[in-house]
Coordinates of C-alpha atoms and ligand atoms in Angstrom, one line a residue:
M12 CA 107.4 31.4 -2.4
K13 CA 105.5 33.6 0.0
H14 CA 102.3 32.0 1.6
F15 CA 99.0 33.9 2.4
I16 CA 96.3 32.4 4.5
I17 CA 93.2 34.7 3.9
T18 CA 89.8 34.2 5.5
G19 CA 86.6 35.6 3.8
T20 CA 87.8 35.6 0.1
S21 CA 84.4 34.9 -1.3
R22 CA 83.5 38.6 -1.8
G23 CA 84.3 42.2 -0.6
I24 CA 87.7 43.3 0.9
G25 CA 89.0 39.6 1.2
E26 CA 88.2 38.9 -2.5
S27 CA 90.1 42.1 -3.5
I28 CA 93.2 41.3 -1.2
A29 CA 93.4 37.8 -2.6
E30 CA 93.1 39.0 -6.2
Q31 CA 95.6 41.7 -5.8
L32 CA 98.1 39.3 -4.1
I33 CA 98.0 36.8 -7.1
S34 CA 101.7 36.4 -8.4
P35 CA 104.0 33.6 -9.5
D36 CA 105.9 34.1 -6.1
H37 CA 102.8 33.9 -4.0
Y38 CA 100.7 31.0 -2.9
L39 CA 97.2 31.8 -1.5
H40 CA 95.2 29.6 1.0
C41 CA 91.8 31.0 0.7
I42 CA 89.0 30.2 3.2
S43 CA 85.3 31.0 3.1
R44 CA 82.0 29.0 3.1
V45 CA 81.3 29.7 -0.6
K46 CA 84.1 28.9 -3.0
N47 CA 85.1 31.8 -5.2
A48 CA 85.5 30.0 -8.4
R49 CA 86.3 33.1 -10.3
L50 CA 89.3 33.9 -8.0
E51 CA 90.5 30.3 -8.0
S52 CA 90.5 30.2 -11.8
K53 CA 92.9 33.2 -12.0
S54 CA 95.9 31.3 -10.5
N55 CA 97.4 27.9 -10.3
N56 CA 98.8 29.1 -6.7
I57 CA 95.5 28.9 -4.9
T58 CA 94.1 26.2 -2.7
Y59 CA 90.4 27.0 -1.7
Y60 CA 89.0 25.8 1.7
E61 CA 85.3 25.9 1.8
F62 CA 85.0 26.1 5.5
D63 CA 82.5 27.6 8.0
L64 CA 84.5 29.5 10.7
N65 CA 81.6 28.9 13.0
Q66 CA 83.0 25.4 13.3
I67 CA 85.7 26.4 15.6
D68 CA 86.4 22.8 16.8
Q69 CA 87.5 22.1 13.2
I70 CA 89.9 25.0 12.8
E71 CA 92.8 23.0 14.2
A72 CA 92.3 20.3 11.5
L73 CA 92.0 22.9 8.8
M74 CA 95.2 24.6 9.8
N75 CA 97.0 21.2 10.0
R76 CA 95.9 20.5 6.4
I77 CA 97.2 24.0 5.3
F78 CA 100.5 23.7 7.1
N79 CA 101.1 20.2 5.8
S80 CA 101.0 21.5 2.2
I81 CA 103.6 24.4 2.8
D82 CA 107.3 23.7 2.6
L83 CA 108.0 25.8 5.7
P84 CA 112.0 25.8 5.6
R85 CA 111.8 27.2 2.1
T86 CA 109.1 29.8 2.6
E87 CA 110.1 33.5 2.0
G88 CA 107.3 34.8 4.1
I89 CA 104.2 33.7 5.6
Y90 CA 101.2 35.7 6.3
L91 CA 97.6 35.3 7.8
I92 CA 94.9 37.8 7.2
N93 CA 91.9 37.3 9.4
N94 CA 89.4 39.1 7.4
A95 CA 86.0 37.0 7.4
S96 CA 83.5 38.7 9.5
M97 CA 79.7 39.0 9.9
I98 CA 77.5 42.0 11.1
A99 CA 74.4 39.8 11.8
P100 CA 72.5 39.6 14.3
V101 CA 72.0 43.5 14.0
A102 CA 69.6 43.9 17.0
F103 CA 69.3 45.1 20.5
I104 CA 70.8 42.3 22.6
D105 CA 67.6 41.3 24.4
K106 CA 66.1 40.5 21.0
V107 CA 69.0 38.2 19.9
N108 CA 68.8 34.4 20.3
V109 CA 71.6 32.6 22.0
N110 CA 72.7 30.6 18.8
D111 CA 73.0 33.8 16.7
L112 CA 74.8 35.5 19.6
T113 CA 77.5 32.8 19.8
G114 CA 77.7 32.6 16.1
N115 CA 78.8 36.2 15.8
L116 CA 81.4 36.0 18.4
K117 CA 82.8 32.7 16.9
V118 CA 83.3 34.1 13.6
N119 CA 84.3 37.5 14.4
L120 CA 86.5 36.9 17.6
L121 CA 87.0 33.2 18.5
A122 CA 88.0 32.1 15.1
P123 CA 90.7 34.8 14.3
I124 CA 92.1 34.1 18.0
I125 CA 92.2 30.3 17.2
L126 CA 93.8 30.9 13.9
T127 CA 96.4 33.3 15.3
S128 CA 97.3 30.8 18.0
L129 CA 97.8 28.0 15.5
F130 CA 99.6 30.1 13.0
I131 CA 102.2 31.1 15.8
Q132 CA 102.6 27.5 16.8
H133 CA 103.0 26.3 13.2
T134 CA 105.6 28.9 12.2
K135 CA 107.6 28.7 15.4
Y136 CA 110.8 27.6 13.7
V137 CA 110.3 29.7 10.6
E138 CA 112.9 32.5 10.4
S139 CA 111.5 34.4 7.3
N140 CA 108.9 37.2 7.7
K141 CA 105.7 36.2 9.6
R142 CA 103.0 38.6 9.9
I143 CA 99.3 38.6 11.0
L144 CA 96.8 41.2 10.1
N145 CA 93.6 41.3 11.9
I146 CA 91.0 43.2 9.9
S147 CA 89.0 45.0 12.6
S148 CA 86.7 48.0 12.6
S149 CA 86.4 51.5 13.9
S150 CA 83.1 50.0 15.5
A151 CA 85.4 49.0 18.1
K152 CA 85.3 52.6 19.2
H153 CA 82.2 54.2 17.6
H154 CA 79.2 52.3 18.8
H155 CA 75.7 51.9 17.4
P156 CA 72.6 50.5 19.3
G157 CA 72.1 47.1 17.8
M158 CA 75.8 46.4 16.7
S159 CA 77.0 45.4 20.4
L160 CA 78.2 41.9 19.4
Y161 CA 80.1 43.1 16.2
S162 CA 81.6 46.1 18.2
A163 CA 82.5 43.9 21.1
A164 CA 84.1 41.3 19.0
K165 CA 86.2 43.8 17.1
A166 CA 87.3 45.6 20.4
G167 CA 88.2 42.3 21.6
L168 CA 90.2 41.6 18.4
D169 CA 92.1 44.9 18.9
V170 CA 93.1 44.1 22.6
F171 CA 94.0 40.5 21.5
S172 CA 96.4 41.9 18.9
Q173 CA 97.9 44.2 21.2
C174 CA 98.5 41.5 24.0
V175 CA 99.9 38.9 21.5
G176 CA 102.2 41.8 20.2
L177 CA 103.6 42.0 23.7
E178 CA 103.9 38.2 23.9
Q179 CA 105.7 38.0 20.6
N180 CA 108.3 40.5 21.9
H181 CA 109.6 37.5 24.0
S182 CA 110.1 35.3 20.9
N183 CA 113.5 34.9 19.1
T184 CA 111.5 34.6 16.0
P185 CA 108.5 36.9 16.5
V186 CA 105.4 37.0 14.6
G187 CA 104.4 40.5 13.6
I188 CA 100.7 41.4 14.6
V189 CA 98.5 44.4 13.8
S190 CA 94.8 45.2 14.0
I191 CA 93.6 47.4 11.2
W192 CA 90.5 49.5 10.8
P193 CA 89.8 49.5 7.0
G194 CA 87.3 52.5 6.9
M195 CA 83.9 52.3 5.2
I196 CA 83.8 50.1 2.1
D197 CA 81.0 49.4 -0.2
T198 CA 80.6 45.8 0.4
N199 CA 77.8 43.3 1.3
L200 CA 78.5 44.1 5.0
Q201 CA 77.6 47.8 4.5
H202 CA 74.6 46.8 2.5
E203 CA 73.4 44.7 5.4
A204 CA 73.8 47.4 7.9
R205 CA 71.8 50.0 5.7
S206 CA 69.2 47.5 4.9
Q207 CA 68.1 46.9 8.4
D208 CA 64.6 47.9 9.7
Q209 CA 65.0 51.3 11.4
S210 CA 62.8 50.2 14.3
T211 CA 65.1 47.6 15.2
F212 CA 68.5 49.3 14.1
P213 CA 68.0 53.2 14.4
S214 CA 71.5 53.6 12.9
A215 CA 70.4 52.2 9.6
E216 CA 69.7 55.6 8.2
L217 CA 73.3 56.8 9.0
F218 CA 74.8 53.7 7.0
G219 CA 72.3 54.8 4.2
M220 CA 73.6 58.3 4.3
A221 CA 77.2 57.2 4.1
K222 CA 76.4 55.4 0.9
D223 CA 74.2 58.2 -0.6
T224 CA 76.9 61.0 0.1
G225 CA 79.8 58.9 -1.5
M226 CA 81.6 58.2 1.8
L227 CA 82.2 54.5 0.9
T228 CA 85.5 53.5 -0.8
T229 CA 85.8 50.5 -3.0
P230 CA 87.0 47.0 -1.9
E231 CA 89.8 47.4 -4.5
E232 CA 91.2 50.7 -3.0
T233 CA 91.0 49.4 0.4
A234 CA 92.7 46.0 -0.5
H235 CA 95.6 48.0 -2.2
L236 CA 96.2 49.9 1.1
I237 CA 95.9 46.9 3.3
I238 CA 98.6 45.0 1.1
D239 CA 100.9 47.9 1.1
F240 CA 100.5 48.0 4.9
L241 CA 101.3 44.2 5.1
F242 CA 104.5 44.5 3.2
K243 CA 105.5 47.7 5.1
I244 CA 109.2 47.6 6.5
E245 CA 108.2 49.1 9.7
F246 CA 105.3 47.0 10.5
E247 CA 103.5 48.6 13.2
H248 CA 103.7 45.3 15.3
G249 CA 101.3 45.2 18.3
S250 CA 99.3 48.3 17.4
V251 CA 95.8 49.1 16.2
V252 CA 96.0 51.1 13.0
D253 CA 93.4 53.2 11.4
I254 CA 93.7 53.0 7.6
F255 CA 92.7 56.5 7.2
D256 CA 95.8 57.7 9.2
Y257 CA 98.0 55.3 7.2
S258 CA 96.5 56.6 3.7
K259 CA 97.3 60.1 4.8
L260 CA 100.8 59.2 5.6
V261 CA 101.2 57.4 2.3
Q262 CA 100.0 60.5 0.2
Q263 CA 102.5 62.8 1.9
Ligands
NAP326 N1 82.6 47.2 4.8 C1 83.1 48.0 5.6 O1 82.5 49.0 5.6 C2 83.8 47.5 6.8 C3 84.2 48.5 7.7 C4 85.0 48.0 8.9 C5 85.5 46.7 9.0 N2 85.2 46.0 7.9 C6 85.7 44.6 8.1 O2 86.3 44.2 6.8 C7 86.3 42.8 6.8 C8 85.8 42.3 5.3 O3 84.3 42.7 5.4 P1 83.7 43.1 4.1 O4 83.0 44.4 4.1 O5 84.4 42.5 2.9 O6 82.4 41.9 4.2 P2 81.5 40.9 3.3 O7 81.6 41.7 1.9 O8 80.4 40.7 3.9 O9 82.5 39.6 3.2 C9 82.7 38.9 4.3 C10 83.4 37.7 4.0 O10 83.6 36.8 5.4 C11 83.2 35.6 4.9 N3 82.5 34.9 6.2 C12 81.5 35.3 6.7 N4 81.0 34.4 7.6 C13 81.9 33.3 7.5 C14 82.0 32.1 8.1 N5 81.0 31.7 9.0 N6 83.0 31.2 7.7 C15 83.8 31.6 6.7 N7 83.9 32.8 6.2 C16 82.8 33.7 6.5 C17 82.2 35.6 3.8 O11 82.3 34.4 3.1 P3 81.2 33.4 3.0 O12 79.8 34.0 3.2 O13 81.3 32.7 1.6 O14 81.4 32.5 4.0 C18 82.9 36.8 3.0 O15 83.9 36.4 2.2 C19 85.5 42.3 7.9 O16 86.3 41.9 8.9 C20 84.7 43.5 8.5 O17 84.5 43.4 9.7 C21 84.5 46.3 6.9

């Protein structure tokens, strides 16, 4: 049995990743605040954890619960997909309250860092395939006024993945880790970006144009590419990958 710990499976890309991973040989550990009952009903091999990743002091207990349920010596592979994220607050930084500011960084950066650390600890003696995919964003590089927190968190996640990649080169049983930019996808997150008031978020119009001109891909297409990448033999361990470059490679 292969095990997959996936965050943000209630909708969007995370839901599609989980749905496409359903198989008799796969066990899914799904995490989001809202339970995805539709997804859960599709397989007996799913445990759903309704969990708010803002509660960073409870992530350790969550991971203990998950790993207590896994027969580690018999696992044929174990994967962590840090996908959950929030774009809010979308506003200039002097207009953001401290609670919202820390909430963004907790969910987008601290939670995936803590999950990564605990995943590596728990799988220390596992010799089968171990991989972490951090779903990042090209927002780490392409910046918009009003998205400083989201961009800073994603840039942090990219650097974190690269550093942990270097650390894992010192392990006898390394965990592969990659940060991936998934492109522009028609999900709630995009909807939130283009629905902002232009007076507080001038780039709202750009996000609207991306939708109107058909630049957005579907969560299903994106999930397909992400899963393909996750199982790739030459996992590009320790790197930041733009899915656009990967999709061109696959098409060749
Ligand atoms: N869509 C794009 O164009 C795009 C572009 C670049 C990168 N990405 C990245 O792709 C990933 C998926 O995004 P998406 O577009 O699918 O977004 P989405 O449709 O808004 O879904 C976000 C998911 O994250 C979960 N989540 C948010 N806050 C959470 C919290 N506090 N605790 C637990 N789960 C939480 C949500 O579940 P609950 O609300 O139920 O908790 C939901 O399942 C993100 O990492 C995003 O940054 C997306």
